[in-house]
mmCIF file of C-alpha atoms in Angstrom:
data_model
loop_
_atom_site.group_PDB
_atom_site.id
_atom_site.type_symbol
_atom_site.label_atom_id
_atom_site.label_comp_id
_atom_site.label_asym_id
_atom_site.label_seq_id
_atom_site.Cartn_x
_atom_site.Cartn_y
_atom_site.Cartn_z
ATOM 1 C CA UNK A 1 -8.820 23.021 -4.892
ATOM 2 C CA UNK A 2 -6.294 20.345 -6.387
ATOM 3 C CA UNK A 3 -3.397 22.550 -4.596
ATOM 4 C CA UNK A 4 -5.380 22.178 -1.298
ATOM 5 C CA UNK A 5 -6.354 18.345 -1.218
ATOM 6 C CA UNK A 6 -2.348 17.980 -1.831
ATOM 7 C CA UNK A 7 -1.021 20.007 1.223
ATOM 8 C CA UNK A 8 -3.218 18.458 2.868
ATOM 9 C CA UNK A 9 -2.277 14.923 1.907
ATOM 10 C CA UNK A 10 1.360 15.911 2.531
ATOM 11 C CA UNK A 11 1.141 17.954 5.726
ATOM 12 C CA UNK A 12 -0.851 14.856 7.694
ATOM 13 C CA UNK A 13 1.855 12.354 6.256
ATOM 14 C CA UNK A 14 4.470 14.659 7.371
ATOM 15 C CA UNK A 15 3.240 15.246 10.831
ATOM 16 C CA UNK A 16 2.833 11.774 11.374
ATOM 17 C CA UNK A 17 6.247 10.589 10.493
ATOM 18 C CA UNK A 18 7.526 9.866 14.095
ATOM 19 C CA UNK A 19 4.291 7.664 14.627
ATOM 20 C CA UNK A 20 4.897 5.723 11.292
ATOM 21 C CA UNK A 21 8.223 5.484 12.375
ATOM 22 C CA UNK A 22 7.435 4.226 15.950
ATOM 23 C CA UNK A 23 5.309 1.576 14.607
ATOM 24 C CA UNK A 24 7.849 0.234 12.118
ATOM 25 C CA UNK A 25 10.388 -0.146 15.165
ATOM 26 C CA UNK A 26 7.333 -2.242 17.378
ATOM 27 C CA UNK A 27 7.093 -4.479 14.072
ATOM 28 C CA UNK A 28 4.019 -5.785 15.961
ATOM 29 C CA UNK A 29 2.758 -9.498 15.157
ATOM 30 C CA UNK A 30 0.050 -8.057 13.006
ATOM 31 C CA UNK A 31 2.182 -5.544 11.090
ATOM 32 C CA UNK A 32 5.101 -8.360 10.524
ATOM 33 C CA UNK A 33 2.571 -10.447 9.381
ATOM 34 C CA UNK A 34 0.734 -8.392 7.002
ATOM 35 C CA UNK A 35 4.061 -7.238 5.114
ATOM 36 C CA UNK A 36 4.688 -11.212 5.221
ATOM 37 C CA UNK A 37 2.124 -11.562 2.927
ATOM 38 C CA UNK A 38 2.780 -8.860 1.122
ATOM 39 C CA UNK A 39 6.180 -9.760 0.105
ATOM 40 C CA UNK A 40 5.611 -13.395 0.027
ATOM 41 C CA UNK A 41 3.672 -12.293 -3.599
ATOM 42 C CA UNK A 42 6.006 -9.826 -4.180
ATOM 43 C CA UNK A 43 9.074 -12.284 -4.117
ATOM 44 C CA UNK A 44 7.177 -14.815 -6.701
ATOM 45 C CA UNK A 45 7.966 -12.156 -9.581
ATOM 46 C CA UNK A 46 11.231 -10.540 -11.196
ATOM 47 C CA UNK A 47 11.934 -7.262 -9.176
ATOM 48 C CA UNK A 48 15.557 -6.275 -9.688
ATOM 49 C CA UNK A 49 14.356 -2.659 -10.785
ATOM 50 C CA UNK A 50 11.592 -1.532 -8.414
ATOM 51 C CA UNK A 51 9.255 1.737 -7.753
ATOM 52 C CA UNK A 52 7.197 1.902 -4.361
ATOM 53 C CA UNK A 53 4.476 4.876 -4.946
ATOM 54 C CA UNK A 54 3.860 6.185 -1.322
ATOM 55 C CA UNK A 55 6.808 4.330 0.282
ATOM 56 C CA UNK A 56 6.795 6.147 2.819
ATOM 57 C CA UNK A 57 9.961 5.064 5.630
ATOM 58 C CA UNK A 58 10.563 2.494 3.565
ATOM 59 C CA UNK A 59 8.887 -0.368 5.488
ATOM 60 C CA UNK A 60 8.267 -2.499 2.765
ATOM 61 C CA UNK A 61 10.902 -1.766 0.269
ATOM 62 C CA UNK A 62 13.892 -1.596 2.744
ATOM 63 C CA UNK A 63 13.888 -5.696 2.808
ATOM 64 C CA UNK A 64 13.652 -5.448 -1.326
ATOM 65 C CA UNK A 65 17.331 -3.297 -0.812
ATOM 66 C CA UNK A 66 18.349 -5.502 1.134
ATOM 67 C CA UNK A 67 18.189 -8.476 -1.484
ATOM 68 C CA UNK A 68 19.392 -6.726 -4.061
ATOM 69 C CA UNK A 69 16.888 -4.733 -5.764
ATOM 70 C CA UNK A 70 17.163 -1.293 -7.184
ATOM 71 C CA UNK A 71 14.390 0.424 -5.762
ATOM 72 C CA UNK A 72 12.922 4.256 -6.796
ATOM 73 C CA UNK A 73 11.187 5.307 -4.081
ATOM 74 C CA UNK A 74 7.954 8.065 -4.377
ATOM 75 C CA UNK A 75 6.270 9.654 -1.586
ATOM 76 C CA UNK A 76 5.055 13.359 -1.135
ATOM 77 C CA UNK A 77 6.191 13.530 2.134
ATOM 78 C CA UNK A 78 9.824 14.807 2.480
ATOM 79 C CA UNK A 79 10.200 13.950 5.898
ATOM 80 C CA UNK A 80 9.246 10.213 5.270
ATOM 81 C CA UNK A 81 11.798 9.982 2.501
ATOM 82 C CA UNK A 82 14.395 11.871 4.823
ATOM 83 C CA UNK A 83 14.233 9.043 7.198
ATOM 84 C CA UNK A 84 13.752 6.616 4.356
ATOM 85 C CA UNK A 85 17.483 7.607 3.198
ATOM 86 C CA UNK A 86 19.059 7.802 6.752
ATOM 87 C CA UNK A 87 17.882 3.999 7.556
ATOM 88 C CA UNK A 88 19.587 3.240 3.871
ATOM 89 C CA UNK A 89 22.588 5.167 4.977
ATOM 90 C CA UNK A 90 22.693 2.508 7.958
ATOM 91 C CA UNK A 91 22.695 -0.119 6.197
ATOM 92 C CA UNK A 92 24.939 1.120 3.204
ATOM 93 C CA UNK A 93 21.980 0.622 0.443
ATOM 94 C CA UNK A 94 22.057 4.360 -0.426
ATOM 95 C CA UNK A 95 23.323 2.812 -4.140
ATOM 96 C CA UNK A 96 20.371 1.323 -4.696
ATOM 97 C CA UNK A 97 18.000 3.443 -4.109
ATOM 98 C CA UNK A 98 16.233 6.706 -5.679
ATOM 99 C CA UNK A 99 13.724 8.678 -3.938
ATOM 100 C CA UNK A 100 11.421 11.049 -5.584
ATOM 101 C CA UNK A 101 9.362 13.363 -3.435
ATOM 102 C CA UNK A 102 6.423 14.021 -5.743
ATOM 103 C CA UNK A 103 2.574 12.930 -6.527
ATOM 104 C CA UNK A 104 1.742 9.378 -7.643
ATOM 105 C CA UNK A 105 -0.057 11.420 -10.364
ATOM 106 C CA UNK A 106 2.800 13.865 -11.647
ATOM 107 C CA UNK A 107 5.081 10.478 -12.231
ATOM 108 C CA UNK A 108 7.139 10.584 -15.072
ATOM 109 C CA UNK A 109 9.168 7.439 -15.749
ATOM 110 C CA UNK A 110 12.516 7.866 -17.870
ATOM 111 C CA UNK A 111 13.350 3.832 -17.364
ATOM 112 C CA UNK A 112 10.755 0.813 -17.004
ATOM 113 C CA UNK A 113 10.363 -0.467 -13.821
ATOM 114 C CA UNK A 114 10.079 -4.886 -13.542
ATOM 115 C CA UNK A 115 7.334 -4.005 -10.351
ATOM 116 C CA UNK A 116 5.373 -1.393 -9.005
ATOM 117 C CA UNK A 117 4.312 -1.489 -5.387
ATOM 118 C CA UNK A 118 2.160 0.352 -3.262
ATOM 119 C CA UNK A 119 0.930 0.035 -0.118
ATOM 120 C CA UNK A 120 -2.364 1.838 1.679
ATOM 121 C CA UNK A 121 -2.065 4.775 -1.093
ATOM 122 C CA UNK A 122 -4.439 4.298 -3.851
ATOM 123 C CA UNK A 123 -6.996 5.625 -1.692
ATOM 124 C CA UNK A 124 -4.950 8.914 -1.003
ATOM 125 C CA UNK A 125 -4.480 9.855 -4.932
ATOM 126 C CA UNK A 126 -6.787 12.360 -6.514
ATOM 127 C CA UNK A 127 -7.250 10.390 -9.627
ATOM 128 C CA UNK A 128 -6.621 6.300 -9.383
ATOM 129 C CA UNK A 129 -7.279 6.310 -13.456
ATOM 130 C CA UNK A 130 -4.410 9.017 -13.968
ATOM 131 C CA UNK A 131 -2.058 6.625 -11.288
ATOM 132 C CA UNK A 132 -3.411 3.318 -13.107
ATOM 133 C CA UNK A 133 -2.268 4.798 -16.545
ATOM 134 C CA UNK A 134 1.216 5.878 -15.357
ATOM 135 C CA UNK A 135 1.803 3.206 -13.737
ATOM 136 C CA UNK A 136 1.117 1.074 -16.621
ATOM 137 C CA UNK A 137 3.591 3.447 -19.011
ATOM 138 C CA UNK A 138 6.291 3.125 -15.918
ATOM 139 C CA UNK A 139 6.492 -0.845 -16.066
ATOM 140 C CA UNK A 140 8.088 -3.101 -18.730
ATOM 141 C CA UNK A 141 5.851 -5.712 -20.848
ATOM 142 C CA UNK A 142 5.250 -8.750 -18.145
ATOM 143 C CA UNK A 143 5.774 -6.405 -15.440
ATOM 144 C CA UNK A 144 3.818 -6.669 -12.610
ATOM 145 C CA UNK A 145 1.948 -4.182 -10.015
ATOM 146 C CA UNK A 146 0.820 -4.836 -6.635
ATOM 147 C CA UNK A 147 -1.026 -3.026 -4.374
ATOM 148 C CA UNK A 148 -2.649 -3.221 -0.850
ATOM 149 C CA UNK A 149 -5.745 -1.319 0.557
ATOM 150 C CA UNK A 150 -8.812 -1.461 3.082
ATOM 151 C CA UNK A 151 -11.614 -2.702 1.622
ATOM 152 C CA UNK A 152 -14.212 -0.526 2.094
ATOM 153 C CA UNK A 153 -16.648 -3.669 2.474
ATOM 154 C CA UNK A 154 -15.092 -4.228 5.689
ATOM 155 C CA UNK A 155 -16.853 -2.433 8.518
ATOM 156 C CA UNK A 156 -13.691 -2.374 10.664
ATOM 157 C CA UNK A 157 -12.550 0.146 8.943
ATOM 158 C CA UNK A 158 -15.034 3.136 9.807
ATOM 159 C CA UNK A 159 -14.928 3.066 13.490
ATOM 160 C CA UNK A 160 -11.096 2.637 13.028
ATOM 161 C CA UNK A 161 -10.543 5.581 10.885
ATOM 162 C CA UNK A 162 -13.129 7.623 13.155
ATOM 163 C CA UNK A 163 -11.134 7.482 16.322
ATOM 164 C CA UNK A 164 -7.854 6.467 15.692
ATOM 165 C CA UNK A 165 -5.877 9.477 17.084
ATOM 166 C CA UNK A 166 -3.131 8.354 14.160
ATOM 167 C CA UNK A 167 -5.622 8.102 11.525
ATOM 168 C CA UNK A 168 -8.060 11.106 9.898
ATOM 169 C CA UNK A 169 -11.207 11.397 7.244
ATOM 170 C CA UNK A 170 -9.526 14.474 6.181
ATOM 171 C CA UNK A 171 -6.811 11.893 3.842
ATOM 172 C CA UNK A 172 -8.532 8.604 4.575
ATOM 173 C CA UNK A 173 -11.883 9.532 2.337
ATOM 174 C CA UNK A 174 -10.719 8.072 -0.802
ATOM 175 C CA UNK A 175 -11.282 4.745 0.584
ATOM 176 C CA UNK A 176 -14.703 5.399 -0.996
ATOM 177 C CA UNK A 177 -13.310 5.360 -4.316
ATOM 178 C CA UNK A 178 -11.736 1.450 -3.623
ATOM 179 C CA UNK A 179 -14.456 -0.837 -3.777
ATOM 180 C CA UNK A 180 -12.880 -4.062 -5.007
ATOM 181 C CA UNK A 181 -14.338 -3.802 -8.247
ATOM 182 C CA UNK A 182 -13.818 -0.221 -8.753
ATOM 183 C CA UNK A 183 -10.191 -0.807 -8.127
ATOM 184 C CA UNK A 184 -10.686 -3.602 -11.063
ATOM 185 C CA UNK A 185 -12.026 -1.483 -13.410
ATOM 186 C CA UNK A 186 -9.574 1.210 -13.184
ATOM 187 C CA UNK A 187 -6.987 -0.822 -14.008
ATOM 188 C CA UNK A 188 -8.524 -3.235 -16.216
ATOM 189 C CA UNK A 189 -9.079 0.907 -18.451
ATOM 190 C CA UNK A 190 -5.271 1.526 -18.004
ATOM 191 C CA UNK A 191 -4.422 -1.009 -19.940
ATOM 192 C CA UNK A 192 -3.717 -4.089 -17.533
ATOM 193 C CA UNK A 193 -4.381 -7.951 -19.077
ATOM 194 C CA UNK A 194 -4.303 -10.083 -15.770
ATOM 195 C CA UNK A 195 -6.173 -8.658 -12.795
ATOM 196 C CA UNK A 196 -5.682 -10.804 -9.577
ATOM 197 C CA UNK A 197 -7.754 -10.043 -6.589
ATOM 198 C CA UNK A 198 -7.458 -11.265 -2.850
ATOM 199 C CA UNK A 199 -8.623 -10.811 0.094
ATOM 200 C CA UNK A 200 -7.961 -11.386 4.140
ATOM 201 C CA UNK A 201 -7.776 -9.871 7.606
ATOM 202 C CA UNK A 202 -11.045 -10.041 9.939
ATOM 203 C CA UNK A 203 -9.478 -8.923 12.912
ATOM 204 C CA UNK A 204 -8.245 -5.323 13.913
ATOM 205 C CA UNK A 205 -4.792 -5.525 14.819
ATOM 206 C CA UNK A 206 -4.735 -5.114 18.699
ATOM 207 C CA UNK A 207 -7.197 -7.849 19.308
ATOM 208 C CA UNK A 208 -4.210 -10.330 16.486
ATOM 209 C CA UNK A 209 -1.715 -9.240 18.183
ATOM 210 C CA UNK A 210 -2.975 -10.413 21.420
ATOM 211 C CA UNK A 211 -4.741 -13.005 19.829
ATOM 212 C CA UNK A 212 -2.399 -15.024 17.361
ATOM 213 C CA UNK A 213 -4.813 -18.011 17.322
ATOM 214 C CA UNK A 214 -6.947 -15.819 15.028
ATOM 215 C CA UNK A 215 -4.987 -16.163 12.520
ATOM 216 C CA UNK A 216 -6.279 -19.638 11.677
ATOM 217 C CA UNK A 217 -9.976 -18.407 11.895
ATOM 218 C CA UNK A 218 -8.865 -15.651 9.147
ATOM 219 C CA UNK A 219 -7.363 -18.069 7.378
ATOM 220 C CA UNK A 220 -10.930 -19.789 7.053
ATOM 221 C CA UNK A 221 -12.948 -16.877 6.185
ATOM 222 C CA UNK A 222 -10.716 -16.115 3.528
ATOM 223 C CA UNK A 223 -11.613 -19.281 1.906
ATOM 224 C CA UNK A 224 -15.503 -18.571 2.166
ATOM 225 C CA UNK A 225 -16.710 -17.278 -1.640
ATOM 226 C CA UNK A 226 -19.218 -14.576 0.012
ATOM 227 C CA UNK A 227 -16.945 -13.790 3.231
ATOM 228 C CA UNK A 228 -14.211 -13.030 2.004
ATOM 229 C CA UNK A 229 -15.343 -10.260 -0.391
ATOM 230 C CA UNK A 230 -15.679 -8.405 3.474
ATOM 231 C CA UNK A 231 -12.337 -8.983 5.077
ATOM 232 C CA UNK A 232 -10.365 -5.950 6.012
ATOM 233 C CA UNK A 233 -7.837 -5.817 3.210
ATOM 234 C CA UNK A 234 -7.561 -5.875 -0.515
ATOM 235 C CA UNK A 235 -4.534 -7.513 -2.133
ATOM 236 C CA UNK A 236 -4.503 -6.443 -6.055
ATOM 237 C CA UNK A 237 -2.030 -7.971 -8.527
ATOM 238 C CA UNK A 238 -2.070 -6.659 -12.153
ATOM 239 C CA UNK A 239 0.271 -7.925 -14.775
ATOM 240 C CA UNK A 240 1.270 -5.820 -18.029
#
């Protein structure tokens, strides 16, 4: 069955490259400003020596390169990490960088790592206590992990995932395993001392991107205590 849920996982990521792809090139207001966010935190910790689990294209790890980072990137779809390496090629940041095509589960680090980053793929593993565990083995003591994912509280995400023609319950089912505080306690198990959770994103992104005002009104529910445990998107920082 393992064998199974893994194809599957790998086959839908690698048909969809093109559309992943395509949407990295639109770098739509909503998208631009989600990564923002994302690397705004990222950028407040060392992270010369960096592994992205699920990166994918490289979307979010490409900029990293670009500073100067080393970056290992893991993905189990070979065709993402293909065009991952041909946009490094561009850019002459093939040095830098390491990809791995593998599960987040089968990771084996030989070197610590000063940040682990992931993106949307917690809720694809088969076992976020194996990934939590590794991933605390893979960094060095202070290091720090960050990861993104839909909150499950959010009731965006159900329609969204229903008829998305991009999107499928067949790989997006896990997000049933990442309740805020299950994420919390899977980590806080591995091993993890400082557990940092936040919040944000009301809005689905073609109604933002039209919409930019929104942002402000997002802004505000983020600051509500009991709202903004239902906004779209989970932002977890854990520290070694």
């Amino acid at each position: 069955m393992a064998a199974k849920t893994d194809q599957t996982q790998e086959k839908f990521f690698d048909d969809e490259v093109s559309y992943f792809l395509s949407k990295q090139e639109e770098n739509s207001f909503h998208a631009q400003r989600v990564m923002n966010k994302f690397l705004s935190l990222v950028r407040r910790y060392p992270h010369t020596h960096v592994l992205e689990i699920g990166a994918g294209i490289g979307t979010y790890s490409l900029p990293l390169l670009r500073e100067g980072s080393s970056v290992t990137a893991l993905d189990i779809s070979a065709k993402s990490l293909e065009i991952y390496q041909a946009l490094a090629r561009k850019e002459n940041l093939l040095g830098n960088l390491t990809l791995l095509c593998q599960r987040a589960e089968d990771l084996e680090s030989t070197c610590m790592y000063d940040m682990v980053l992931t993106r949307h793929v917690v809720h694809h593993v088969e076992s976020i206590s194996e990934v939590a565990r590794r991933i605390h083995r893979s960094l060095r003591q202070d290091g720090v992990a960050i990861f993104l994912e839909p909150n499950p509280l959010c009731l965006y995400w159900y329609p969204y995932l229903t008829f998305h023609p991009h999107r499928s319950w067949k790989v997006e089912h896990g997000i049933f395993r990442c309740f805020p505080w299950m994420l919390v306690r899977h980590f806080q198990d591995a091993g993890f001392r400082e557990i940092e959770l936040l919040h944000y994103g009301a809005f689905p992104p073609f109604v933002v991107n039209k919409l930019h005002s929104l942002i402000a009104l997002e802004e505000r529910f983020a600051g509500v205590p009991w709202l903004r445990h239902f906004l779209a998107l989970t932002l977890l920082k854990v520290k070694k």
